[in-house]
Structure formats: structure tokens, C-alpha cells
Amino acid sequence: MKIKSEFDIQFHIPRQTPVVAVLHVHPSVESKLLSADTLRVEHIVAADERLEPIPLQVSPYIDSFGNRCSRFVAPEGAVRLSGSHLMELSDTPDPQGEGLGQTPIEDLPDEALQFLLASRYCQVDEFGAIAAELFGSTRPGWERAATIRDWVHSKVTFNYNAARSTKTAMDVFTERVGVCRDFQHLAITLTRALNIPARYVTGYLGDIRVPYAGPGDFSAWYQVWLDGQWWNMDARHHTPRLGRIPMAFGRDAADVAITTSFGLAELTHFHVESNEVDSDGRPVPLPTGADANATSPIAPQ
């Protein structure tokens, strides 16, 4: 199936400010692109539509996690970041690893070890006893990882109004409310506390063959390392999904922010869409109501 994704993000910049953006798809999925993966960074000089935005110089680089990043200096005033791409993806939901065992720490690849450790939002060192009490009796491996995912899904309530940039896994465990990144931070922390590597993912996850769920947004999920590979997990959406497009991997949200400004930057506009399209590039209609169960390959839970 073909997925078209696009974004338009705008800021008001009080004074010249350096910015780092992580808005390209991850290099691991670039081979699936059917078009250029564009990123335009522009200075909007006036509200007069007759004046063309001024393109800003952007320098690309690859960070320590292998993510494609872009750095630029935003001038005072209005700045727009926009882009789009078309990608060919499998029309099967996230693969599941039922029955997989847990890899002993001494057999893990070097690059997976960092995803066992505490990080900015994931206080693994504070969750050892909690994780052992809640999940210590589960079978190590996929069963344990999936049980943690399902527990977080059932215990935490989604609420945009509960979002804040300083919220940690312990805050989520205590408050039991948050946005998608908070679900993932808590699940990642509990998973790492029981010695299963877990890494944070940010990317596109549109309403693909499921009923419309509201305005588009970038999404967060996570991956666990089992049986020599990374497996998608999602403590918010809970069920296997179609159309995941990763942009960046990291220890937690601090490593993969879509923009990091080294100064003030007021968000004034935010639009993200990721839709399945037909051969003519038109969005494929989404199922509604009872039709969802008949047309979606994803079993409702």
C-alpha cells in the first residue's frame, strides 16, 4: 500500500535562534520511498501573499543514534518547516513475536546495551522493585514485554491536557494520565527494569484502515529487542497497526524531538497528515462504525 505523509509547522521567533530538526524518515526505511523526502525551511517575511518565503540554509547530519537531522539558524520573525513524501509499505499489521524468549544480557549486541539504562525520562534505577513485583512472575521474553505494554495501556488514560515537557515515567506511574509519549516512557522504563532492551521511536502513524481518530499528529511508540531484532510495541494504541513510518530512534523523547530550539520559539501552526492513497494519489476512505470490523485487518480490543 502507498502512504502519503506531509507536515507544515510554523514558529514565531523573537530573535535569531539556532534550531535542530528531526523531520526526515529514518534511513532504515528510505528504500521504501517512492518520492523525495523533502524538508523546506523558510522565513516568511510578511503576511502579504505576493511575497515569496525566503529559503533558509540547512545543514544535514546523522546523529549518534543514526537519525537524519537538520540544523539551521532561524531569523527573527515567522519560520515555516514543511515537507512531504510518498512511501510503499506492507499491508500487514505489526508482526508479533509470541513465544520468543529473552536474550541474556551477556549475549546482547553492544548497541542494545544503552537501551537497558536510565535516561532523561526513564528512571530505570527507580523501578526495579516495582517492575519485579508487577511482572516478575511472567515468562521472560515476549510474554513479559507484552504484559507490560498491556498493563500500561489499561492503567494510563490518554489526555492531551495532561501533557508537559518535564513529565517522567515515575510521574506517569503516579498520575496515570498522559499523552502517547508518556505511555511509551512508562512501558520502556518497566521493560528495561527487567533487562529487556527498549528504545523510543517517533514517526508517522496515521489512521490507516481504522476509523478516523482526530487531527493528525506525529506519534510515539517503542521497540523491544528479542531474538536478534527490534519489535514494535505501542502502549497507547495497544493493537498491531498499519502504516508506521519511523523518523527517529533514541533512549526517550529527549533524543528525538522533532525540533530543538536554542532560544525562544513560539509554535503558531501545526499540521501533520499520513494517509493511505490510491494509484491516483487520492486518500483511501476510512472505515466507519460497523464497517471498521469488516474492512480492517486489525482485531478490535
Coordinates of C-alpha atoms in Angstrom, one line a residue:
M1 CA 0.0 0.0 0.0
K2 CA 1.0 3.6 -0.6
I3 CA 1.2 6.1 2.3
K4 CA 1.5 9.9 1.7
S5 CA 2.7 11.9 4.6
E6 CA 3.1 15.7 5.0
F7 CA 3.6 18.3 7.6
D8 CA 3.5 22.1 8.0
I9 CA 4.9 23.5 11.2
Q10 CA 5.3 27.2 11.9
F11 CA 7.0 29.2 14.6
H12 CA 7.4 32.9 15.7
I13 CA 11.0 33.5 16.6
P14 CA 11.6 36.6 18.8
R15 CA 15.3 36.7 17.9
Q16 CA 17.7 34.8 15.8
T17 CA 18.0 31.3 17.1
P18 CA 19.8 28.0 16.1
V19 CA 17.4 25.1 15.6
V20 CA 17.9 21.3 15.1
A21 CA 15.1 19.4 13.4
V22 CA 14.4 15.7 13.1
L23 CA 11.8 15.6 10.4
H24 CA 13.1 13.1 7.7
V25 CA 12.2 9.5 7.7
H26 CA 14.8 7.2 9.3
P27 CA 17.5 5.9 6.9
S28 CA 16.4 2.3 7.6
V29 CA 13.1 2.9 5.6
E30 CA 14.5 5.2 2.9
S31 CA 14.5 2.3 0.4
K32 CA 10.7 2.3 0.6
L33 CA 10.3 5.9 -0.6
L34 CA 8.5 6.5 -3.9
S35 CA 9.3 10.2 -3.9
A36 CA 11.8 12.6 -2.4
D37 CA 11.7 13.0 1.3
T38 CA 11.5 16.8 1.3
L39 CA 12.2 19.3 4.1
R40 CA 11.7 23.0 3.3
V41 CA 12.7 25.6 5.9
E42 CA 11.5 29.1 5.0
H43 CA 11.5 32.6 6.5
I44 CA 8.0 34.1 6.0
V45 CA 8.9 37.8 5.6
A46 CA 5.4 39.3 5.6
A47 CA 1.7 38.4 5.6
D48 CA 1.5 39.7 2.0
E49 CA 1.0 36.6 -0.1
R50 CA 2.6 38.3 -3.1
L51 CA 6.0 38.0 -1.3
E52 CA 7.7 34.6 -1.6
P53 CA 9.1 33.0 1.5
I54 CA 12.9 33.0 1.7
P55 CA 14.5 29.6 1.8
L56 CA 17.0 29.1 4.7
Q57 CA 20.2 27.3 4.5
V58 CA 20.0 23.8 6.1
S59 CA 22.9 21.6 7.1
P60 CA 22.1 17.8 7.3
Y61 CA 23.9 15.4 9.6
I62 CA 23.5 11.9 11.2
D63 CA 23.3 11.8 15.0
S64 CA 24.7 9.1 17.3
F65 CA 21.5 7.1 17.0
G66 CA 21.7 7.0 13.2
N67 CA 18.9 9.6 12.8
R68 CA 18.8 12.1 9.9
C69 CA 18.9 15.6 11.5
S70 CA 18.9 19.1 10.0
R71 CA 20.4 22.2 11.6
F72 CA 19.8 25.9 10.7
V73 CA 19.6 29.4 12.1
A74 CA 16.1 30.8 12.3
P75 CA 15.9 34.5 11.8
E76 CA 13.7 36.8 13.8
G77 CA 10.0 36.5 12.6
A78 CA 7.9 33.7 11.2
V79 CA 9.6 30.4 10.1
R80 CA 7.9 27.5 8.4
L81 CA 9.1 23.9 8.2
S82 CA 7.2 21.8 5.7
G83 CA 7.7 18.6 3.7
S84 CA 6.1 15.5 2.3
H85 CA 6.9 12.1 0.9
L86 CA 5.2 9.0 -0.6
M87 CA 6.2 5.6 0.6
E88 CA 5.3 1.9 -0.2
L89 CA 4.6 -0.1 2.9
S90 CA 3.4 -3.6 3.7
D91 CA -0.3 -4.1 4.1
T92 CA 0.1 -6.4 7.1
P93 CA -0.1 -5.1 10.7
D94 CA 2.9 -5.0 13.1
P95 CA 4.5 -8.5 13.3
Q96 CA 4.1 -10.2 16.7
G97 CA 6.7 -12.3 18.4
E98 CA 4.6 -14.6 20.6
G99 CA 6.7 -17.3 22.3
L100 CA 10.1 -15.5 21.9
G101 CA 12.5 -15.9 24.8
Q102 CA 14.6 -13.2 26.4
T103 CA 18.2 -12.7 25.3
P104 CA 20.7 -12.9 28.3
I105 CA 22.5 -9.6 28.8
E106 CA 25.9 -11.1 28.1
D107 CA 24.6 -12.1 24.6
L108 CA 23.1 -8.8 23.7
P109 CA 24.8 -6.8 20.8
D110 CA 26.8 -3.8 22.0
E111 CA 24.5 -1.3 20.5
A112 CA 21.5 -2.7 22.5
L113 CA 23.1 -2.2 25.9
Q114 CA 22.4 1.5 26.2
F115 CA 18.7 0.8 25.9
L116 CA 18.8 -1.0 29.3
L117 CA 19.9 2.1 31.1
A118 CA 18.2 5.0 32.8
S119 CA 17.7 8.1 30.6
R120 CA 16.1 11.6 30.9
Y121 CA 12.5 10.5 31.2
C122 CA 13.0 6.8 32.0
Q123 CA 14.3 6.3 35.6
V124 CA 15.1 2.7 35.3
D125 CA 17.0 2.7 38.6
E126 CA 13.8 3.7 40.5
F127 CA 11.7 0.9 39.0
G128 CA 13.5 -2.3 39.8
A129 CA 11.3 -3.3 42.7
I130 CA 8.1 -2.0 41.1
A131 CA 8.7 -4.0 37.9
A132 CA 9.7 -7.1 39.8
E133 CA 6.6 -7.0 41.9
L134 CA 4.2 -6.4 39.0
F135 CA 5.8 -8.6 36.3
G136 CA 8.4 -10.8 37.9
S137 CA 6.2 -13.9 37.7
T138 CA 5.7 -13.6 33.9
R139 CA 7.7 -15.6 31.4
P140 CA 10.8 -13.7 30.3
G141 CA 10.7 -12.6 26.7
W142 CA 7.7 -11.6 24.5
E143 CA 5.1 -12.6 27.2
R144 CA 6.7 -10.3 29.7
A145 CA 7.2 -7.4 27.3
A146 CA 3.6 -7.7 26.0
T147 CA 2.2 -7.9 29.6
I148 CA 4.0 -4.7 30.5
R149 CA 2.6 -3.0 27.3
D150 CA -0.9 -4.1 28.1
W151 CA -0.7 -3.1 31.7
V152 CA 0.4 0.4 30.8
H153 CA -2.4 0.6 28.2
S154 CA -5.0 -0.3 30.8
K155 CA -3.7 1.8 33.7
V156 CA -2.9 5.1 31.9
T157 CA -5.6 7.4 30.5
F158 CA -4.9 9.5 27.3
N159 CA -5.5 13.2 27.8
Y160 CA -3.8 16.0 25.7
N161 CA -4.4 18.5 28.5
A162 CA -2.1 16.3 30.8
A163 CA 0.9 16.9 28.6
R164 CA 4.0 18.6 29.9
S165 CA 7.6 18.5 28.8
T166 CA 9.0 17.6 32.2
K167 CA 6.8 14.5 32.8
T168 CA 8.8 11.4 33.6
A169 CA 8.0 7.7 33.8
M170 CA 7.6 8.0 37.5
D171 CA 5.2 10.9 37.1
V172 CA 3.1 8.8 34.7
F173 CA 3.1 5.8 37.1
T174 CA 1.9 8.1 39.8
E175 CA -0.6 10.2 37.9
R176 CA -1.9 7.5 35.5
V177 CA -2.6 10.1 32.7
G178 CA -0.7 11.5 29.8
V179 CA -0.1 11.6 26.0
C180 CA 1.4 9.0 23.7
R181 CA 5.0 9.7 24.7
D182 CA 4.1 9.2 28.4
F183 CA 2.6 5.8 27.7
Q184 CA 5.8 4.8 26.0
H185 CA 8.1 6.2 28.6
L186 CA 6.5 4.2 31.4
A187 CA 6.4 1.0 29.3
I188 CA 10.0 1.4 28.3
T189 CA 11.1 2.0 31.8
L190 CA 9.4 -1.1 33.2
T191 CA 10.7 -3.2 30.3
R192 CA 14.3 -2.1 30.8
A193 CA 14.0 -2.6 34.6
L194 CA 13.5 -6.3 33.8
N195 CA 16.5 -6.4 31.4
I196 CA 14.8 -6.3 28.0
P197 CA 16.3 -3.5 25.8
A198 CA 13.7 -1.0 24.8
R199 CA 14.1 2.1 22.7
Y200 CA 11.8 5.1 21.9
V201 CA 10.5 5.7 18.4
T202 CA 8.9 8.8 16.9
G203 CA 7.3 8.9 13.5
Y204 CA 4.1 8.9 11.5
L205 CA 1.1 6.7 12.5
G206 CA -1.9 7.8 10.6
D207 CA -5.4 6.4 10.7
I208 CA -4.8 3.6 8.2
R209 CA -7.8 1.3 7.7
V210 CA -9.1 2.2 11.1
P211 CA -11.8 4.8 11.9
Y212 CA -10.8 8.4 12.0
A213 CA -9.4 9.3 15.4
G214 CA -9.0 13.1 15.1
P215 CA -6.5 15.6 13.6
G216 CA -3.2 14.1 12.6
D217 CA 0.0 14.3 14.7
F218 CA 3.4 12.8 14.9
S219 CA 3.2 9.7 17.1
A220 CA 5.4 7.8 19.6
W221 CA 5.8 4.1 20.1
Y222 CA 8.7 1.9 21.2
Q223 CA 10.6 -1.2 20.3
V224 CA 11.9 -4.2 22.3
W225 CA 14.9 -6.3 21.4
L226 CA 14.1 -10.0 21.3
D227 CA 15.5 -12.9 19.2
G228 CA 18.1 -10.7 17.4
Q229 CA 15.8 -7.9 16.2
W230 CA 13.6 -5.0 17.3
W231 CA 9.9 -5.5 17.6
N232 CA 7.3 -2.7 17.6
M233 CA 5.3 -2.1 20.8
D234 CA 2.7 0.6 21.5
A235 CA 1.3 1.1 25.0
R236 CA -1.2 3.7 23.8
H237 CA -2.7 2.0 20.7
H238 CA -2.2 -1.5 22.1
T239 CA -3.1 -3.4 18.9
P240 CA -1.0 -4.1 15.8
R241 CA -1.3 -1.2 13.4
L242 CA -0.6 -0.5 9.7
G243 CA 1.4 2.4 8.3
R244 CA 4.1 3.0 10.9
I245 CA 6.9 5.2 9.5
P246 CA 9.8 5.7 11.9
M247 CA 11.6 9.0 11.8
A248 CA 14.0 8.6 14.7
F249 CA 15.1 6.2 17.4
G250 CA 16.5 7.1 20.8
R251 CA 16.6 6.4 24.6
D252 CA 13.5 8.6 25.1
A253 CA 11.8 11.7 23.8
A254 CA 14.7 13.9 24.7
D255 CA 16.8 12.2 22.0
V256 CA 14.3 12.6 19.1
A257 CA 12.4 15.9 19.5
I258 CA 11.1 17.0 16.1
T259 CA 12.6 20.4 16.8
T260 CA 15.0 21.7 19.4
S261 CA 15.5 25.5 19.5
F262 CA 18.4 27.0 21.4
G263 CA 16.3 30.0 22.3
L264 CA 12.6 31.0 22.3
A265 CA 10.3 29.7 19.6
E266 CA 6.6 30.0 19.8
L267 CA 4.6 27.4 17.9
T268 CA 1.9 29.1 15.8
H269 CA 0.8 26.4 13.4
F270 CA 1.0 22.6 13.4
H271 CA -0.4 20.3 10.7
V272 CA 0.6 16.6 10.1
E273 CA -1.2 14.1 7.9
S274 CA -0.3 10.5 7.0
N275 CA -2.9 8.7 4.8
E276 CA -3.2 5.7 2.5
V277 CA -3.6 6.8 -1.1
D278 CA -4.8 5.0 -4.2
S279 CA -2.9 4.8 -7.5
D280 CA -4.1 8.3 -8.4
G281 CA -2.9 9.8 -5.2
R282 CA -6.3 10.2 -3.6
P283 CA -6.9 9.4 0.1
V284 CA -8.5 6.0 0.6
P285 CA -11.7 6.3 2.6
L286 CA -11.6 5.2 6.2
P287 CA -14.0 2.6 7.6
T288 CA -16.7 3.9 9.9
G289 CA -18.7 2.2 12.7
A290 CA -19.6 -1.4 11.9
D291 CA -17.7 -1.3 8.7
A292 CA -14.4 -1.0 10.6
N293 CA -14.6 -4.6 11.8
A294 CA -15.3 -5.9 8.3
T295 CA -12.6 -4.0 6.5
S296 CA -9.7 -3.7 9.0
P297 CA -7.1 -6.5 9.3
I298 CA -6.7 -5.4 13.0
A299 CA -8.8 -7.2 15.5
P300 CA -10.5 -4.8 17.9
Q301 CA -9.6 -5.0 21.6

